[in-house]
Coordinates of C-alpha atoms in Angstrom, one line a residue:
M2 CA 98.7 -26.6 -72.7
N3 CA 100.9 -24.3 -73.7
D4 CA 100.7 -22.7 -77.8
L5 CA 103.0 -25.6 -79.5
E6 CA 101.3 -28.9 -77.1
T7 CA 97.5 -27.2 -79.0
R8 CA 98.9 -27.9 -82.6
A9 CA 100.6 -31.1 -81.6
V10 CA 97.9 -32.2 -80.1
A11 CA 95.9 -30.7 -83.6
A12 CA 98.0 -32.4 -85.7
R13 CA 97.9 -35.6 -84.6
P14 CA 98.5 -38.5 -87.8
G15 CA 95.9 -40.4 -89.1
A16 CA 93.1 -37.1 -88.7
L17 CA 91.2 -38.8 -91.6
R18 CA 91.3 -42.0 -89.9
R19 CA 89.7 -40.4 -87.2
A20 CA 87.7 -38.8 -89.7
A21 CA 86.6 -41.3 -92.2
P22 CA 82.9 -42.5 -90.5
A23 CA 82.2 -39.4 -90.8
L24 CA 83.3 -38.4 -94.0
L25 CA 81.8 -42.4 -95.5
G26 CA 78.7 -41.0 -93.7
Y27 CA 78.4 -38.2 -95.7
A28 CA 79.5 -39.3 -98.6
A29 CA 76.2 -42.3 -98.1
V30 CA 74.3 -39.5 -97.4
R31 CA 74.7 -37.6 -100.3
A32 CA 75.1 -39.8 -102.7
L33 CA 71.3 -40.7 -102.0
G34 CA 70.5 -37.9 -102.0
L35 CA 71.7 -38.0 -106.1
V36 CA 70.3 -41.0 -106.7
V37 CA 66.9 -40.3 -105.2
L38 CA 66.7 -36.9 -107.3
A39 CA 68.1 -38.5 -110.4
L40 CA 64.8 -40.9 -110.9
W41 CA 63.0 -38.4 -109.6
S42 CA 63.5 -36.4 -112.6
E43 CA 63.7 -39.1 -114.7
A44 CA 60.3 -40.0 -113.8
H45 CA 59.5 -35.8 -114.6
G46 CA 61.2 -35.3 -117.4
K47 CA 63.6 -32.9 -116.5
S48 CA 67.7 -33.7 -115.8
A49 CA 68.9 -34.1 -112.3
Y50 CA 72.3 -32.7 -113.5
T51 CA 70.6 -29.7 -115.0
L52 CA 68.6 -28.9 -111.4
L53 CA 72.0 -29.3 -109.6
T54 CA 73.9 -26.8 -112.1
A55 CA 72.0 -24.3 -114.8
R56 CA 69.9 -23.5 -112.9
W57 CA 69.1 -20.1 -110.2
D58 CA 71.7 -19.2 -108.8
S59 CA 74.4 -21.2 -110.2
L60 CA 73.7 -19.7 -114.1
W61 CA 74.6 -16.5 -112.5
Y62 CA 78.1 -17.8 -111.0
T63 CA 78.7 -19.6 -114.1
R64 CA 78.1 -16.6 -116.0
V65 CA 80.6 -15.0 -114.1
A66 CA 82.7 -17.1 -114.3
E67 CA 82.9 -16.6 -118.7
L68 CA 81.9 -13.2 -118.6
G69 CA 82.8 -11.0 -116.2
Y70 CA 81.1 -8.8 -113.8
G71 CA 79.0 -6.5 -115.3
Y72 CA 75.7 -8.1 -116.6
E73 CA 72.3 -7.5 -115.3
V74 CA 68.8 -7.9 -116.2
R75 CA 66.2 -5.4 -115.7
L76 CA 62.8 -6.3 -114.7
P77 CA 59.1 -5.4 -115.6
N78 CA 58.4 -3.9 -112.2
G79 CA 62.5 -1.8 -112.0
D80 CA 64.3 -4.1 -109.8
V81 CA 67.7 -4.4 -111.1
H82 CA 69.5 -8.5 -110.7
S83 CA 73.1 -7.4 -111.3
N84 CA 76.0 -10.2 -111.2
L85 CA 77.8 -8.2 -108.6
A86 CA 75.9 -9.4 -105.8
F87 CA 78.0 -12.8 -106.0
F88 CA 80.8 -13.2 -104.6
P89 CA 83.3 -14.4 -107.2
L90 CA 85.8 -17.2 -106.3
L91 CA 82.9 -19.6 -106.3
P92 CA 83.5 -18.5 -110.0
W93 CA 87.1 -18.2 -109.7
L94 CA 87.1 -21.3 -108.8
E95 CA 86.0 -22.2 -111.6
R96 CA 87.2 -20.9 -114.4
L97 CA 90.1 -22.7 -113.0
A98 CA 88.7 -25.5 -113.8
A99 CA 87.9 -25.6 -116.8
A100 CA 91.3 -23.5 -117.8
V101 CA 92.4 -26.9 -116.6
S102 CA 90.4 -29.7 -117.4
P103 CA 87.6 -30.4 -121.0
L104 CA 85.1 -29.3 -117.8
S105 CA 83.0 -26.7 -118.7
Y106 CA 82.3 -24.0 -116.2
A107 CA 78.8 -25.5 -114.8
D108 CA 80.9 -28.6 -114.9
G109 CA 83.7 -27.1 -112.4
G110 CA 80.8 -25.4 -110.1
F111 CA 80.0 -29.2 -109.3
V112 CA 83.1 -30.4 -109.4
V113 CA 83.8 -27.8 -106.4
S114 CA 81.0 -28.2 -104.8
L115 CA 81.4 -32.2 -104.0
L116 CA 84.5 -31.5 -103.2
A117 CA 83.8 -28.6 -100.5
S118 CA 80.8 -30.3 -98.8
L119 CA 83.7 -33.0 -98.4
A120 CA 86.3 -31.2 -97.2
A121 CA 82.9 -29.1 -94.9
A122 CA 82.3 -31.9 -93.9
W123 CA 85.5 -32.7 -92.4
G124 CA 85.8 -29.6 -90.6
I125 CA 83.0 -30.1 -88.3
F126 CA 84.0 -33.2 -87.8
A127 CA 86.9 -31.6 -86.1
V128 CA 85.2 -28.5 -84.6
A129 CA 82.4 -30.9 -82.4
D130 CA 85.4 -33.9 -82.5
R131 CA 87.4 -31.2 -80.8
L132 CA 85.0 -30.3 -78.2
Y133 CA 82.9 -33.0 -77.3
G134 CA 84.5 -36.2 -78.9
R135 CA 84.6 -38.8 -82.0
R136 CA 80.6 -40.2 -82.0
A137 CA 79.7 -36.7 -81.4
G138 CA 81.0 -35.1 -84.6
V139 CA 80.3 -38.3 -86.3
C140 CA 76.6 -37.1 -85.6
A141 CA 77.0 -33.7 -86.2
V142 CA 78.3 -34.6 -89.8
L143 CA 75.5 -37.0 -90.7
L144 CA 72.8 -34.0 -89.0
W145 CA 74.2 -31.3 -91.3
A146 CA 73.9 -34.1 -94.1
V147 CA 70.5 -34.6 -93.7
L148 CA 69.3 -31.5 -93.3
P149 CA 65.4 -31.2 -95.3
V150 CA 67.9 -28.2 -97.4
G151 CA 71.0 -30.7 -97.8
I152 CA 70.4 -31.4 -101.4
V153 CA 71.7 -27.4 -101.7
Q154 CA 75.9 -28.7 -100.3
S155 CA 75.5 -31.3 -103.7
M156 CA 74.6 -28.3 -106.3
A157 CA 77.0 -25.7 -107.9
Y158 CA 75.6 -23.4 -105.1
S159 CA 78.3 -21.5 -102.7
E160 CA 77.2 -22.8 -99.5
S161 CA 79.5 -25.2 -99.2
L162 CA 82.7 -24.1 -100.0
F163 CA 81.7 -21.3 -97.0
T164 CA 80.8 -23.8 -95.4
A165 CA 83.9 -24.9 -95.4
L166 CA 86.0 -22.6 -95.4
A167 CA 83.7 -21.5 -92.0
A168 CA 84.2 -24.4 -90.1
W169 CA 87.9 -24.7 -91.1
A170 CA 88.5 -21.5 -89.7
L171 CA 87.0 -21.8 -86.5
Y172 CA 88.7 -25.1 -86.2
A173 CA 92.1 -22.6 -87.1
V174 CA 91.0 -20.3 -84.3
L175 CA 90.3 -22.9 -81.0
T176 CA 94.1 -24.7 -82.6
G177 CA 94.7 -21.5 -82.3
R178 CA 95.9 -20.9 -86.2
W179 CA 96.0 -17.2 -85.8
V180 CA 96.9 -16.6 -89.5
T181 CA 95.8 -19.5 -90.7
A182 CA 92.0 -18.3 -89.2
G183 CA 92.7 -14.9 -90.5
L184 CA 93.5 -16.0 -94.4
L185 CA 90.4 -18.6 -94.4
A186 CA 87.9 -15.7 -93.1
G187 CA 89.4 -13.8 -95.6
L188 CA 88.6 -16.4 -98.4
A189 CA 85.3 -16.9 -97.3
G190 CA 84.5 -13.3 -97.4
L191 CA 84.4 -13.4 -100.9
T192 CA 82.9 -16.2 -100.8
R193 CA 79.3 -14.8 -99.5
P194 CA 78.0 -12.4 -97.8
V195 CA 77.9 -13.9 -94.1
G196 CA 81.4 -13.8 -95.1
L197 CA 81.1 -11.3 -91.6
A198 CA 80.3 -13.8 -89.3
V199 CA 83.4 -15.8 -89.7
V200 CA 85.2 -12.6 -89.5
A201 CA 83.3 -11.7 -86.4
A202 CA 84.3 -15.1 -85.2
V203 CA 87.9 -14.5 -85.2
W204 CA 87.6 -10.8 -83.9
A205 CA 85.3 -12.0 -80.7
A206 CA 88.3 -14.9 -80.2
A207 CA 91.2 -12.7 -80.8
V208 CA 89.7 -10.0 -78.4
A209 CA 88.2 -11.9 -75.8
A210 CA 92.1 -12.9 -75.6
F211 CA 93.8 -10.0 -75.7
L212 CA 91.4 -9.1 -72.7
R213 CA 92.5 -12.3 -70.7
E214 CA 96.2 -11.2 -70.7
R215 CA 95.1 -8.1 -69.5
S216 CA 93.1 -9.0 -66.7
G217 CA 96.7 -12.1 -65.9
S218 CA 93.9 -14.7 -66.0
S219 CA 94.9 -18.1 -67.5
F220 CA 93.3 -19.5 -70.7
V221 CA 91.3 -21.5 -70.3
G222 CA 87.4 -21.3 -70.8
N223 CA 86.1 -18.6 -73.7
G224 CA 82.6 -19.6 -72.4
S225 CA 84.0 -23.8 -71.7
T226 CA 86.0 -25.9 -69.2
A227 CA 89.1 -27.2 -69.2
P228 CA 89.4 -30.5 -69.7
A229 CA 89.7 -33.3 -66.5
G230 CA 91.8 -36.0 -66.9
G231 CA 91.4 -39.3 -67.1
A232 CA 90.4 -41.3 -69.9
R233 CA 87.7 -41.0 -71.8
G234 CA 84.4 -43.9 -74.0
D235 CA 86.4 -42.8 -76.9
G236 CA 89.6 -44.1 -75.9
R237 CA 90.4 -39.7 -75.7
A238 CA 91.2 -38.0 -72.4
G239 CA 89.4 -34.9 -71.2
A240 CA 85.4 -34.0 -70.1
P241 CA 82.4 -36.8 -71.0
P242 CA 80.7 -35.4 -74.1
G243 CA 77.9 -32.1 -72.9
A244 CA 80.6 -29.7 -71.7
P245 CA 83.5 -28.8 -74.5
R246 CA 87.2 -29.9 -73.8
T247 CA 88.6 -26.6 -75.4
G248 CA 92.4 -26.7 -74.2
T249 CA 93.3 -24.2 -73.9
P250 CA 91.1 -22.0 -77.7
G251 CA 92.4 -18.9 -79.0
G252 CA 96.4 -21.0 -78.5
A253 CA 97.1 -18.7 -75.6
P254 CA 100.7 -19.4 -74.6
S255 CA 101.9 -20.8 -71.0
S256 CA 103.3 -17.4 -71.3
P257 CA 100.2 -14.9 -72.3
H258 CA 101.8 -12.4 -73.4
A259 CA 104.5 -14.1 -75.7
L260 CA 105.5 -12.1 -78.4
G261 CA 105.2 -14.2 -80.7
V262 CA 101.0 -15.5 -80.6
R263 CA 100.4 -12.0 -79.9
W264 CA 101.4 -10.7 -83.6
R265 CA 100.4 -13.9 -84.8
R266 CA 96.7 -13.1 -83.3
M267 CA 97.3 -9.6 -84.6
A268 CA 97.8 -10.8 -87.9
G269 CA 94.6 -12.9 -87.9
M270 CA 92.4 -9.8 -87.4
L271 CA 94.1 -8.1 -90.2
L272 CA 93.3 -10.6 -92.5
A273 CA 90.0 -11.2 -91.8
P274 CA 88.3 -9.1 -92.8
L275 CA 90.3 -8.4 -96.5
G276 CA 88.5 -10.9 -98.2
A277 CA 84.9 -9.2 -98.0
A278 CA 85.9 -5.6 -97.2
G279 CA 87.7 -5.7 -100.5
Y280 CA 84.7 -7.3 -102.5
V281 CA 82.4 -4.5 -101.1
L282 CA 84.8 -1.8 -101.4
W283 CA 85.8 -3.0 -105.5
V284 CA 81.7 -2.7 -106.2
G285 CA 81.7 0.5 -104.5
D286 CA 84.1 1.8 -107.0
R287 CA 82.2 -0.5 -110.2
T288 CA 79.5 1.6 -109.2
G289 CA 80.7 5.5 -108.8
S290 CA 78.5 4.8 -105.7
G291 CA 81.3 4.7 -103.1
P292 CA 82.6 2.0 -99.9
L293 CA 78.0 1.8 -100.0
G294 CA 78.0 0.9 -102.8
Y295 CA 77.3 -2.9 -102.8
L296 CA 74.2 -2.1 -100.6
D297 CA 72.6 -0.7 -103.3
V298 CA 73.4 -3.6 -105.6
Q299 CA 71.1 -6.1 -103.1
A300 CA 68.7 -3.6 -102.9
G301 CA 68.4 -4.3 -106.5
W302 CA 68.1 -7.6 -106.3
R303 CA 64.9 -6.8 -102.4
N304 CA 67.4 -7.6 -100.4
G305 CA 68.5 -6.2 -97.0
F306 CA 68.8 -6.1 -93.1
D307 CA 65.4 -5.3 -91.7
G308 CA 65.3 -6.6 -87.9
G309 CA 63.2 -9.5 -89.8
Y310 CA 60.8 -7.0 -90.3
A311 CA 59.5 -8.5 -94.0
F312 CA 59.6 -12.1 -92.7
A313 CA 57.4 -11.1 -90.1
L314 CA 55.1 -9.7 -91.9
F315 CA 55.6 -12.7 -94.3
V316 CA 54.4 -15.2 -91.4
A317 CA 51.6 -13.6 -90.4
G318 CA 50.3 -13.3 -93.6
R319 CA 50.2 -17.2 -93.8
F320 CA 48.1 -16.6 -90.7
T321 CA 45.7 -14.5 -93.2
S322 CA 43.0 -18.3 -94.6
F323 CA 43.2 -21.9 -94.1
P324 CA 45.9 -23.7 -95.4
S325 CA 48.4 -21.7 -95.8
A326 CA 48.1 -20.9 -91.7
L327 CA 49.8 -24.6 -91.6
A328 CA 52.5 -22.6 -93.7
G329 CA 52.3 -20.2 -91.0
A330 CA 52.0 -22.6 -88.7
A331 CA 55.2 -24.7 -89.6
L332 CA 57.9 -21.5 -90.0
V333 CA 56.9 -19.8 -86.4
L334 CA 57.5 -23.6 -85.6
G335 CA 61.2 -23.2 -87.9
V336 CA 61.8 -19.7 -86.3
A337 CA 61.6 -21.6 -82.7
L338 CA 63.1 -24.5 -82.6
V339 CA 65.8 -22.0 -84.4
V340 CA 66.3 -19.6 -81.6
W341 CA 66.1 -22.3 -79.3
L342 CA 69.1 -24.4 -80.4
Y343 CA 70.9 -21.4 -80.1
V344 CA 70.1 -20.8 -76.5
L345 CA 71.6 -24.6 -76.3
C346 CA 74.5 -23.7 -77.3
V347 CA 74.9 -21.1 -75.0
R348 CA 74.0 -23.1 -72.3
Q349 CA 76.1 -25.8 -73.7
R350 CA 79.6 -23.2 -72.6
Q351 CA 80.6 -23.6 -76.7
P352 CA 83.4 -21.2 -77.0
L353 CA 82.9 -17.8 -77.9
P354 CA 83.4 -17.8 -81.3
L355 CA 81.4 -20.8 -82.5
L356 CA 78.8 -18.9 -80.3
V357 CA 79.4 -15.4 -82.8
Y358 CA 79.7 -16.8 -86.0
A359 CA 76.6 -19.3 -85.4
G360 CA 74.5 -16.2 -83.5
T361 CA 75.8 -14.1 -86.7
V362 CA 74.8 -16.4 -89.3
T363 CA 71.2 -16.8 -87.2
A364 CA 71.2 -13.2 -87.3
L365 CA 71.5 -12.2 -90.8
A366 CA 69.1 -15.7 -92.4
L367 CA 66.4 -14.9 -90.5
C368 CA 66.7 -10.5 -90.0
A369 CA 66.9 -10.0 -93.8
S370 CA 64.7 -9.4 -95.7
S371 CA 65.4 -11.4 -99.2
Y372 CA 62.9 -13.3 -100.5
F373 CA 62.3 -15.5 -97.5
G374 CA 62.1 -20.0 -99.2
S375 CA 65.9 -19.6 -98.7
K376 CA 65.6 -18.9 -95.5
P377 CA 66.1 -22.5 -94.9
R378 CA 69.7 -22.0 -97.1
L379 CA 71.0 -19.7 -95.5
L380 CA 71.0 -21.2 -91.8
M381 CA 72.3 -24.0 -93.3
P382 CA 76.1 -22.7 -92.6
A383 CA 75.0 -22.3 -88.7
F384 CA 76.7 -26.2 -88.8
P385 CA 76.6 -25.6 -84.9
L386 CA 73.2 -25.0 -83.8
L387 CA 73.6 -29.2 -84.3
L388 CA 75.8 -29.2 -81.8
P389 CA 73.5 -30.1 -78.7
L390 CA 72.3 -32.4 -80.4
A391 CA 75.4 -34.3 -81.8
V392 CA 76.5 -34.6 -78.3
A393 CA 72.4 -35.7 -77.2
L394 CA 72.3 -38.5 -80.3
A395 CA 76.4 -39.4 -79.7
R396 CA 75.4 -41.4 -76.1
A397 CA 72.7 -43.4 -77.6
R398 CA 72.5 -47.2 -79.6
T399 CA 75.1 -47.2 -82.6
R400 CA 71.6 -49.6 -83.8
L401 CA 69.2 -47.2 -83.4
L402 CA 70.7 -44.3 -84.4
A403 CA 71.8 -45.6 -87.5
A404 CA 68.7 -46.7 -87.9
G405 CA 67.3 -42.9 -87.0
L406 CA 69.4 -41.8 -89.3
G407 CA 69.1 -43.8 -92.2
A408 CA 65.3 -42.6 -92.0
V409 CA 65.9 -39.4 -91.6
A410 CA 68.3 -39.6 -94.9
A411 CA 65.9 -40.6 -97.2
A412 CA 62.9 -38.0 -95.8
S413 CA 65.6 -35.8 -97.1
A414 CA 66.5 -36.8 -100.2
A415 CA 63.0 -37.3 -101.3
Y416 CA 62.1 -33.4 -100.1
G417 CA 65.7 -32.7 -101.7
A418 CA 64.5 -34.3 -104.7
F419 CA 60.4 -33.0 -104.8
W420 CA 61.5 -29.4 -103.9
L421 CA 64.2 -29.0 -107.3
N422 CA 61.9 -30.2 -109.0
G423 CA 59.4 -27.7 -107.9
S424 CA 60.4 -24.1 -106.7
G425 CA 63.8 -24.6 -106.3
P426 CA 66.4 -22.5 -104.2
P427 CA 66.3 -19.0 -106.0

C-alpha cells in the first residue's frame, strides 16, 4: 500500500455506520450509569447533576472559564492551590458554549464531556478496528465504558476530552495523517499534563519512520506484522484477530524518500508539542518562575514525579493494620494487573505509537506523588491496555459476551454512584 491507498482505506465511506454498534453500546452503558447515579443520589438527598458538574475539579474548570487564571486557595498547612494547574482547553470550550448558548459554564462542561466521550469511544473503535477488526473495536469501546471509574467520562472533567484527542491522534499516526496527528497532539497538550504521552507517541512513530528510511527497509511494522492476504470472518481483508493489521503505519509511501510525506511528518513533529509547551512557558512567565514555573504550581498541590516512591509508601502503609491490609492487597493486585496488561500489549506487538502512549500514561499515573485516590482516573486514558482483552473477548459468542459485559456494566454503574456519593474523584 502506498500513502494514497492508506488514506483511501482510512477514509472509506460508512465509517459512522461501521462504528454505530460500538457507539450505541457505549451510549447505553453511560445512560445506565447516569440513571443509577440519579436514583442513588436521590435516595441520599443529593443532586446527581451537581456531583457531575459542580464539585471537585469541575469547580476549578468553571472558575477558569468564568474568571480566568489567577485564582488560588491558601491552605492552613501552607499549600497553595492555584488554578494555573488546570490546562485551558476545557475551560475555553466551556466559555465558548456559554457564549453561543444559554448554557452556564458548568452546563457547557457537561455537554462538552458528553460529546467528547462519544468522540473518544469512536476514536478507540477506529484504532482497534484498524488493528484487529470491527468486533474487537466494539469490545474495546465497551471495556472502556465499563471501567469502574467510567462515570468520570460523564463528568465535567477533562478525561473524556483528552482521551478523544489522544485516540484520534494515534489513529492519524497509524493512517499517515501526520499534520492532523500533530494538531491533535497539540490540543491534547492543552488539555492535561499527560498530553506529553501523545507528543511522545507522535515523535516515536516519526523517528522510527525516519530511521527506517535511512536503513532502506520496508515500512511494514512499528512492532507489528504486515497483513496477510485473505478475507476475515468480519468481511475485511487482513490478518486474523490477534495480530495487528497496521499495513503501512505512519503512512509511508512506496518510495520512502518522497519529500511530501517527509515534510508532513516533520510538520506533525513540530506541531505536536506546541500546546503543552506553550501553556507551560506561559505559566512560567506569569508566575515569574521561568520555564519550570509550572512544576512549582503543581508542587503547591503536592503533585510531582518521584518514580512511585510516595505511592509505594502509601501502599505499604495499608499493611500495618486490618482491614486496611485488604485495601493494600487490592492496590498491589491492581498495579500488577496494569503491568500485566502492558506486557500483553508488548507481546501482542502493538504498533510503536500505542506502546509509547500507553506506557507514558501508565508511568505518569503510577509514578506521580499526587493524590493516590485519583490514580484509577489518571489511568483511564490508557485505552491501548484494553486491546488484548478486547481481542480475546471478540472471539466469544455474542450472547455470552453481551451477558458478561452487561453484568460488568451494572456493577460499574453501581460503583460509580457509590463513589460519587462518597469520597468521589479529587
